[in-house]
mmCIF file of C-alpha atoms in Angstrom:
data_model
loop_
_atom_site.group_PDB
_atom_site.id
_atom_site.type_symbol
_atom_site.label_atom_id
_atom_site.label_comp_id
_atom_site.label_asym_id
_atom_site.label_seq_id
_atom_site.Cartn_x
_atom_site.Cartn_y
_atom_site.Cartn_z
ATOM 1 C CA MET A 1 3.978 -18.178 -5.942
ATOM 2 C CA GLY A 2 2.765 -14.816 -6.377
ATOM 3 C CA ILE A 3 5.565 -12.172 -6.958
ATOM 4 C CA ASP A 4 4.538 -8.069 -5.743
ATOM 5 C CA ILE A 5 7.450 -5.890 -7.611
ATOM 6 C CA GLY A 6 6.752 -2.480 -5.860
ATOM 7 C CA SER A 7 8.128 0.641 -6.181
ATOM 8 C CA ARG A 8 9.805 0.106 -2.205
ATOM 9 C CA THR A 9 8.945 -2.918 -1.617
ATOM 10 C CA ILE A 10 8.688 -6.489 -3.147
ATOM 11 C CA GLY A 11 6.534 -9.706 -1.899
ATOM 12 C CA LEU A 12 6.728 -12.993 -2.189
ATOM 13 C CA ALA A 13 3.801 -15.372 -1.681
ATOM 14 C CA VAL A 14 4.166 -19.038 -2.161
ATOM 15 C CA LEU A 15 1.071 -21.426 -2.029
ATOM 16 C CA GLU A 16 1.125 -25.162 -1.576
ATOM 17 C CA GLU A 17 -2.661 -26.601 -2.114
ATOM 18 C CA GLY A 18 -3.921 -23.348 -2.176
ATOM 19 C CA ARG A 19 -2.415 -22.522 2.208
ATOM 20 C CA LEU A 20 0.311 -20.317 2.436
ATOM 21 C CA ILE A 21 3.281 -21.503 3.675
ATOM 22 C CA ARG A 22 5.689 -18.841 2.904
ATOM 23 C CA GLU A 23 5.646 -15.086 2.443
ATOM 24 C CA GLU A 24 8.743 -12.480 2.710
ATOM 25 C CA LEU A 25 9.092 -9.398 2.180
ATOM 26 C CA ARG A 26 12.190 -6.704 1.333
ATOM 27 C CA ASP A 27 13.330 -3.822 -0.102
ATOM 28 C CA THR A 28 13.029 -2.851 -4.353
ATOM 29 C CA GLY A 29 16.536 -1.518 -3.957
ATOM 30 C CA PHE A 30 18.224 -0.656 -7.372
ATOM 31 C CA THR A 31 17.895 -3.682 -8.982
ATOM 32 C CA PRO A 32 14.448 -5.356 -8.432
ATOM 33 C CA LEU A 33 14.799 -8.219 -10.868
ATOM 34 C CA GLU A 34 17.938 -9.375 -9.118
ATOM 35 C CA THR A 35 16.431 -9.258 -5.725
ATOM 36 C CA VAL A 36 13.769 -11.322 -7.248
ATOM 37 C CA LYS A 37 16.101 -13.983 -8.374
ATOM 38 C CA GLU A 38 17.924 -14.026 -4.976
ATOM 39 C CA MET A 39 14.446 -14.940 -3.393
ATOM 40 C CA LEU A 40 13.530 -17.664 -5.606
ATOM 41 C CA LEU A 41 16.787 -19.358 -5.331
ATOM 42 C CA SER A 42 16.090 -21.301 -1.814
ATOM 43 C CA LEU A 43 12.888 -21.901 -3.055
ATOM 44 C CA PRO A 44 11.482 -25.035 -4.945
ATOM 45 C CA PRO A 45 10.709 -24.426 -9.057
ATOM 46 C CA ALA A 46 6.787 -23.156 -9.336
ATOM 47 C CA ARG A 47 4.706 -21.256 -11.024
ATOM 48 C CA ILE A 48 5.087 -17.856 -11.392
ATOM 49 C CA THR A 49 2.419 -15.035 -11.246
ATOM 50 C CA ALA A 50 3.864 -11.650 -10.855
ATOM 51 C CA THR A 51 2.101 -8.166 -9.982
ATOM 52 C CA GLY A 52 3.053 -4.495 -9.672
ATOM 53 C CA TYR A 53 5.583 -2.412 -11.191
ATOM 54 C CA GLY A 54 7.760 -3.963 -12.352
ATOM 55 C CA ARG A 55 5.620 -6.991 -13.528
ATOM 56 C CA HIS A 56 6.122 -6.662 -17.523
ATOM 57 C CA ALA A 57 10.163 -7.214 -16.999
ATOM 58 C CA ALA A 58 9.207 -10.997 -14.538
ATOM 59 C CA GLY A 59 6.648 -11.454 -17.379
ATOM 60 C CA ALA A 60 9.857 -11.276 -20.092
ATOM 61 C CA GLU A 61 12.377 -12.891 -17.849
ATOM 62 C CA PHE A 62 10.768 -15.996 -15.633
ATOM 63 C CA ALA A 63 7.128 -15.197 -14.490
ATOM 64 C CA HIS A 64 4.529 -17.820 -16.070
ATOM 65 C CA GLY A 65 1.892 -14.698 -16.557
ATOM 66 C CA ILE A 66 1.262 -11.609 -14.711
ATOM 67 C CA ILE A 67 -1.844 -9.606 -13.645
ATOM 68 C CA THR A 68 -2.573 -6.218 -12.537
ATOM 69 C CA GLU A 69 -2.559 -5.077 -9.236
ATOM 70 C CA ILE A 70 -6.300 -4.118 -8.999
ATOM 71 C CA LYS A 71 -6.904 -8.041 -9.556
ATOM 72 C CA ALA A 72 -4.072 -8.888 -7.176
ATOM 73 C CA HIS A 73 -5.137 -6.897 -4.347
ATOM 74 C CA ALA A 74 -8.968 -7.805 -4.961
ATOM 75 C CA LEU A 75 -7.988 -11.628 -5.222
ATOM 76 C CA GLY A 76 -5.427 -10.945 -1.546
ATOM 77 C CA ALA A 77 -7.448 -8.850 0.387
ATOM 78 C CA VAL A 78 -11.162 -10.671 -0.312
ATOM 79 C CA HIS A 79 -8.885 -14.149 0.813
ATOM 80 C CA CYS A 80 -7.702 -12.665 4.012
ATOM 81 C CA CYS A 81 -11.260 -10.328 4.492
ATOM 82 C CA PRO A 82 -14.389 -11.866 3.309
ATOM 83 C CA GLY A 83 -16.779 -9.707 2.492
ATOM 84 C CA VAL A 84 -14.759 -7.110 2.128
ATOM 85 C CA LYS A 85 -16.876 -4.594 -0.174
ATOM 86 C CA THR A 86 -13.706 -1.477 -0.787
ATOM 87 C CA ILE A 87 -10.310 -1.928 -0.768
ATOM 88 C CA LEU A 88 -8.415 1.087 -0.069
ATOM 89 C CA ASP A 89 -4.366 0.210 -1.114
ATOM 90 C CA ILE A 90 -1.898 3.032 -0.116
ATOM 91 C CA GLY A 91 1.367 1.648 -1.458
ATOM 92 C CA GLY A 92 5.076 3.651 -1.782
ATOM 93 C CA GLN A 93 4.023 5.545 -5.042
ATOM 94 C CA ASP A 94 0.329 4.851 -5.240
ATOM 95 C CA THR A 95 -3.310 4.750 -4.424
ATOM 96 C CA LYS A 96 -5.244 2.627 -5.506
ATOM 97 C CA VAL A 97 -9.625 2.365 -4.379
ATOM 98 C CA ILE A 98 -10.860 -0.625 -5.606
ATOM 99 C CA LEU A 99 -14.398 -1.553 -5.059
ATOM 100 C CA LEU A 100 -15.882 -5.271 -5.035
ATOM 101 C CA ASP A 101 -19.583 -6.687 -5.235
ATOM 102 C CA HIS A 102 -21.382 -9.612 -3.388
ATOM 103 C CA ARG A 103 -18.597 -12.291 -5.145
ATOM 104 C CA GLY A 104 -15.831 -10.253 -4.835
ATOM 105 C CA SER A 105 -14.961 -8.999 -8.347
ATOM 106 C CA VAL A 106 -14.342 -5.837 -9.058
ATOM 107 C CA THR A 107 -16.707 -3.295 -10.470
ATOM 108 C CA ASP A 108 -14.698 -0.170 -10.358
ATOM 109 C CA PHE A 109 -11.439 1.680 -8.609
ATOM 110 C CA GLN A 110 -9.333 4.845 -9.064
ATOM 111 C CA MET A 111 -5.867 5.221 -8.871
ATOM 112 C CA ASN A 112 -4.369 8.919 -7.914
ATOM 113 C CA ASP A 113 -2.298 10.366 -10.712
ATOM 114 C CA LYS A 114 1.677 10.090 -11.224
ATOM 115 C CA CYS A 115 2.232 12.787 -8.413
ATOM 116 C CA SER A 116 3.468 10.705 -4.687
ATOM 117 C CA ALA A 117 1.545 12.995 -2.843
ATOM 118 C CA GLY A 118 -0.953 10.904 -0.249
ATOM 119 C CA THR A 119 1.622 7.953 -0.334
ATOM 120 C CA GLY A 120 4.108 6.014 1.722
ATOM 121 C CA LYS A 121 6.965 8.081 -0.270
ATOM 122 C CA PHE A 122 5.623 11.855 1.073
ATOM 123 C CA LEU A 123 5.268 9.717 4.359
ATOM 124 C CA GLU A 124 8.889 9.142 4.258
ATOM 125 C CA VAL A 125 10.208 12.059 2.996
ATOM 126 C CA MET A 126 8.124 13.872 6.169
ATOM 127 C CA ALA A 127 9.539 11.479 8.240
ATOM 128 C CA THR A 128 13.343 12.822 7.490
ATOM 129 C CA ALA A 129 12.796 15.999 7.121
ATOM 130 C CA LEU A 130 11.350 16.183 11.071
ATOM 131 C CA GLY A 131 14.187 13.942 12.085
ATOM 132 C CA TYR A 132 12.027 10.944 12.651
ATOM 133 C CA GLU A 133 14.376 7.557 11.954
ATOM 134 C CA SER A 134 12.017 5.176 10.728
ATOM 135 C CA LEU A 135 7.811 5.365 9.703
ATOM 136 C CA GLU A 136 7.328 3.583 12.830
ATOM 137 C CA GLU A 137 8.216 6.366 15.264
ATOM 138 C CA PHE A 138 7.139 9.268 12.750
ATOM 139 C CA GLY A 139 3.541 6.801 12.756
ATOM 140 C CA ARG A 140 3.619 6.926 16.867
ATOM 141 C CA GLU A 141 4.861 9.877 17.432
ATOM 142 C CA SER A 142 2.260 11.570 15.381
ATOM 143 C CA LEU A 143 -0.507 10.212 16.967
ATOM 144 C CA LEU A 144 0.209 12.097 19.809
ATOM 145 C CA GLY A 145 0.140 15.488 18.514
ATOM 146 C CA ASN A 146 -2.161 18.126 18.807
ATOM 147 C CA PRO A 147 -4.525 19.457 15.596
ATOM 148 C CA GLY A 148 -4.217 22.894 14.799
ATOM 149 C CA VAL A 149 -1.414 22.654 12.904
ATOM 150 C CA LYS A 150 -2.297 23.224 8.980
ATOM 151 C CA ILE A 151 -0.169 22.048 5.764
ATOM 152 C CA SER A 152 -1.313 23.880 2.711
ATOM 153 C CA SER A 153 0.254 21.978 0.051
ATOM 154 C CA MET A 154 -0.290 17.781 -0.961
ATOM 155 C CA CYS A 155 2.729 18.799 -3.366
ATOM 156 C CA THR A 156 5.885 16.337 -1.339
ATOM 157 C CA VAL A 157 7.864 19.054 -1.992
ATOM 158 C CA PHE A 158 6.555 21.919 -1.325
ATOM 159 C CA ALA A 159 4.897 20.489 1.980
ATOM 160 C CA GLU A 160 8.739 19.288 2.664
ATOM 161 C CA SER A 161 9.598 23.000 3.312
ATOM 162 C CA GLU A 162 6.324 24.003 4.954
ATOM 163 C CA ALA A 163 7.072 21.050 7.336
ATOM 164 C CA ILE A 164 11.006 22.540 8.054
ATOM 165 C CA SER A 165 9.223 25.961 8.475
ATOM 166 C CA LEU A 166 7.233 25.264 10.535
ATOM 167 C CA LEU A 167 9.542 23.425 12.946
ATOM 168 C CA HIS A 168 11.972 26.316 12.631
ATOM 169 C CA SER A 169 9.482 28.107 13.677
ATOM 170 C CA GLY A 170 9.219 26.228 16.490
ATOM 171 C CA ARG A 171 5.625 24.115 16.150
ATOM 172 C CA PRO A 172 6.530 20.859 17.957
ATOM 173 C CA ARG A 173 7.164 18.260 15.127
ATOM 174 C CA ARG A 174 4.392 15.755 17.133
ATOM 175 C CA ASP A 175 2.140 18.610 15.704
ATOM 176 C CA ILE A 176 3.311 18.865 12.520
ATOM 177 C CA GLY A 177 3.898 15.085 11.929
ATOM 178 C CA LEU A 178 -0.249 14.920 12.957
ATOM 179 C CA ALA A 179 -0.969 17.812 10.068
ATOM 180 C CA LEU A 180 0.954 15.737 7.420
ATOM 181 C CA HIS A 181 -0.528 12.242 8.704
ATOM 182 C CA LEU A 182 -3.921 14.175 8.161
ATOM 183 C CA SER A 183 -3.414 15.279 4.786
ATOM 184 C CA VAL A 184 -2.896 11.667 3.782
ATOM 185 C CA ALA A 185 -5.915 10.528 5.644
ATOM 186 C CA GLU A 186 -8.049 13.342 3.813
ATOM 187 C CA LYS A 187 -6.520 12.725 0.518
ATOM 188 C CA ALA A 188 -7.395 8.984 0.490
ATOM 189 C CA TYR A 189 -10.916 9.432 2.215
ATOM 190 C CA GLY A 190 -11.538 12.284 -1.076
ATOM 191 C CA MET A 191 -10.637 9.298 -3.507
ATOM 192 C CA LEU A 192 -13.553 6.613 -2.037
ATOM 193 C CA GLN A 193 -16.174 10.076 -1.864
ATOM 194 C CA ARG A 194 -16.068 9.973 -4.767
ATOM 195 C CA VAL A 195 -16.307 6.078 -5.836
ATOM 196 C CA HIS A 196 -19.547 6.009 -3.148
ATOM 197 C CA HIS A 197 -17.178 3.402 -1.675
ATOM 198 C CA HIS A 198 -19.381 0.659 -0.045
ATOM 199 C CA LYS A 199 -18.575 -1.163 3.653
ATOM 200 C CA PRO A 200 -16.766 -2.755 5.313
ATOM 201 C CA VAL A 201 -13.456 -1.078 3.389
ATOM 202 C CA ALA A 202 -10.156 -3.097 3.771
ATOM 203 C CA PHE A 203 -7.197 -1.052 3.992
ATOM 204 C CA THR A 204 -3.969 -2.666 2.257
ATOM 205 C CA GLY A 205 -0.176 -2.156 1.124
ATOM 206 C CA GLY A 206 2.882 -0.235 3.391
ATOM 207 C CA VAL A 207 1.019 3.003 4.820
ATOM 208 C CA ALA A 208 -1.668 0.332 6.458
ATOM 209 C CA ARG A 209 0.812 -0.523 8.941
ATOM 210 C CA ASN A 210 1.292 3.421 10.571
ATOM 211 C CA PRO A 211 -1.305 3.694 13.097
ATOM 212 C CA CYS A 212 -1.464 7.457 12.806
ATOM 213 C CA VAL A 213 -3.042 7.262 9.116
ATOM 214 C CA VAL A 214 -5.207 4.691 10.312
ATOM 215 C CA ALA A 215 -6.698 6.215 13.453
ATOM 216 C CA LEU A 216 -7.443 9.480 11.366
ATOM 217 C CA LEU A 217 -8.950 7.661 8.485
ATOM 218 C CA GLU A 218 -11.128 5.719 10.873
ATOM 219 C CA GLY A 219 -12.323 8.963 12.244
ATOM 220 C CA LEU A 220 -12.720 10.114 8.968
ATOM 221 C CA LEU A 221 -14.795 7.518 7.770
ATOM 222 C CA LYS A 222 -16.187 6.556 11.074
ATOM 223 C CA GLU A 223 -16.098 3.101 10.973
ATOM 224 C CA LYS A 224 -13.737 0.492 11.490
ATOM 225 C CA LEU A 225 -11.304 -0.382 8.928
ATOM 226 C CA ILE A 226 -10.609 -4.283 8.294
ATOM 227 C CA MET A 227 -7.157 -4.965 8.452
ATOM 228 C CA PRO A 228 -5.084 -8.219 7.181
ATOM 229 C CA GLN A 229 -2.952 -9.377 9.028
ATOM 230 C CA ASN A 230 -0.059 -8.577 6.930
ATOM 231 C CA PRO A 231 -1.089 -5.346 4.744
ATOM 232 C CA GLN A 232 1.899 -5.127 1.931
ATOM 233 C CA MET A 233 1.379 -8.759 1.082
ATOM 234 C CA ALA A 234 -2.115 -9.028 -0.379
ATOM 235 C CA GLY A 235 -0.842 -8.048 -3.966
ATOM 236 C CA ALA A 236 2.022 -11.080 -3.642
ATOM 237 C CA LEU A 237 -0.961 -13.377 -2.399
ATOM 238 C CA GLY A 238 -3.508 -12.192 -4.658
ATOM 239 C CA ALA A 239 -0.771 -12.862 -7.920
ATOM 240 C CA ALA A 240 -0.331 -16.511 -5.812
ATOM 241 C CA LEU A 241 -4.180 -17.303 -5.905
ATOM 242 C CA ALA A 242 -4.592 -16.268 -9.444
ATOM 243 C CA GLY A 243 -2.001 -18.928 -10.591
ATOM 244 C CA CYS A 244 -3.584 -21.667 -8.588
ATOM 245 C CA GLN A 245 -6.909 -20.754 -10.151
ATOM 246 C CA SER A 246 -6.329 -20.647 -13.790
ATOM 247 C CA PRO A 247 -3.449 -22.637 -15.629
ATOM 248 C CA GLU A 248 -3.233 -19.646 -17.661
ATOM 249 C CA PRO A 249 -3.151 -16.567 -15.625
ATOM 250 C CA VAL A 250 -5.181 -13.535 -16.931
ATOM 251 C CA THR A 251 -1.946 -11.311 -18.394
ATOM 252 C CA SER A 252 -3.048 -7.612 -18.940
ATOM 253 C CA THR A 253 -1.486 -4.170 -18.719
#
C-alpha cells in the first residue's frame, strides 16, 4: 500500500501481486493522519509506504517505510508512462521537475521555492477571486479566453489583487483567467528549460487535470504531454511500488 499525504489531497494506492486493485483520493483536511486512518479502516492489513508532506508523521505512527516525493513520483510515472524521460509534477503547494535516464532512474530534479506561486493553491485562490465555483470550471472557461491581459506578479497575494482590479476595470474574467493560467504554464516551462528536459514529458499532480494549463504548456513546449490516467495518484502508486520492490523501503528525508 502506498500513501501520498500531500498539502491538499491524500492519495492511497493498493497493489496485490503487482496489480493495482484499489485507489482512493481525499482532501487532506485539518487532521491528515486521522483522514488516513479512516481510509485504512476498510482495508486488510498491508505493508504501508508513505510519501508526501506527511510521510514522516505517518512513518512515526503506522507506515512501515517512507520515501521521498521525488522517488515516488518517478516510480509512479514510469509505471504509468513507460519510456518517459522527464516528469513535471504540479501539486497543491509545490512544483517538481524530475529527469530520468533510460532505466527510469532519477538523474536530476528541481523544485520551486516555498512560495505557492504557480501551484494548485495559486489557481484555487484565483478561481475564488474571480467567482468560479470550481477549479474545473475555472480551467474550462479560461481556455476560452482571449489573449492580451497581462499579469505582472506571480506572488499569490499580489496576483489576486491584480486580478480583482482587472475584473473591476471591466476585463472579461475568462480573459483574466487565461492570463493567470499562462503565468502558471510559463513558470513550469521555465523550470523545464533550466534543467534541460528531455522528451517525452509526463505531467502529474492535481494541476495536470486542468485543461487550460495542459493546452498552454503543450503550446510552449511544442509537444504533447503524456498524461497518466489519474495524474494525482502517481505519488501513491510510486510509494506502493517501492514497498513491492524491497522488503525495506528506502527511508529518506
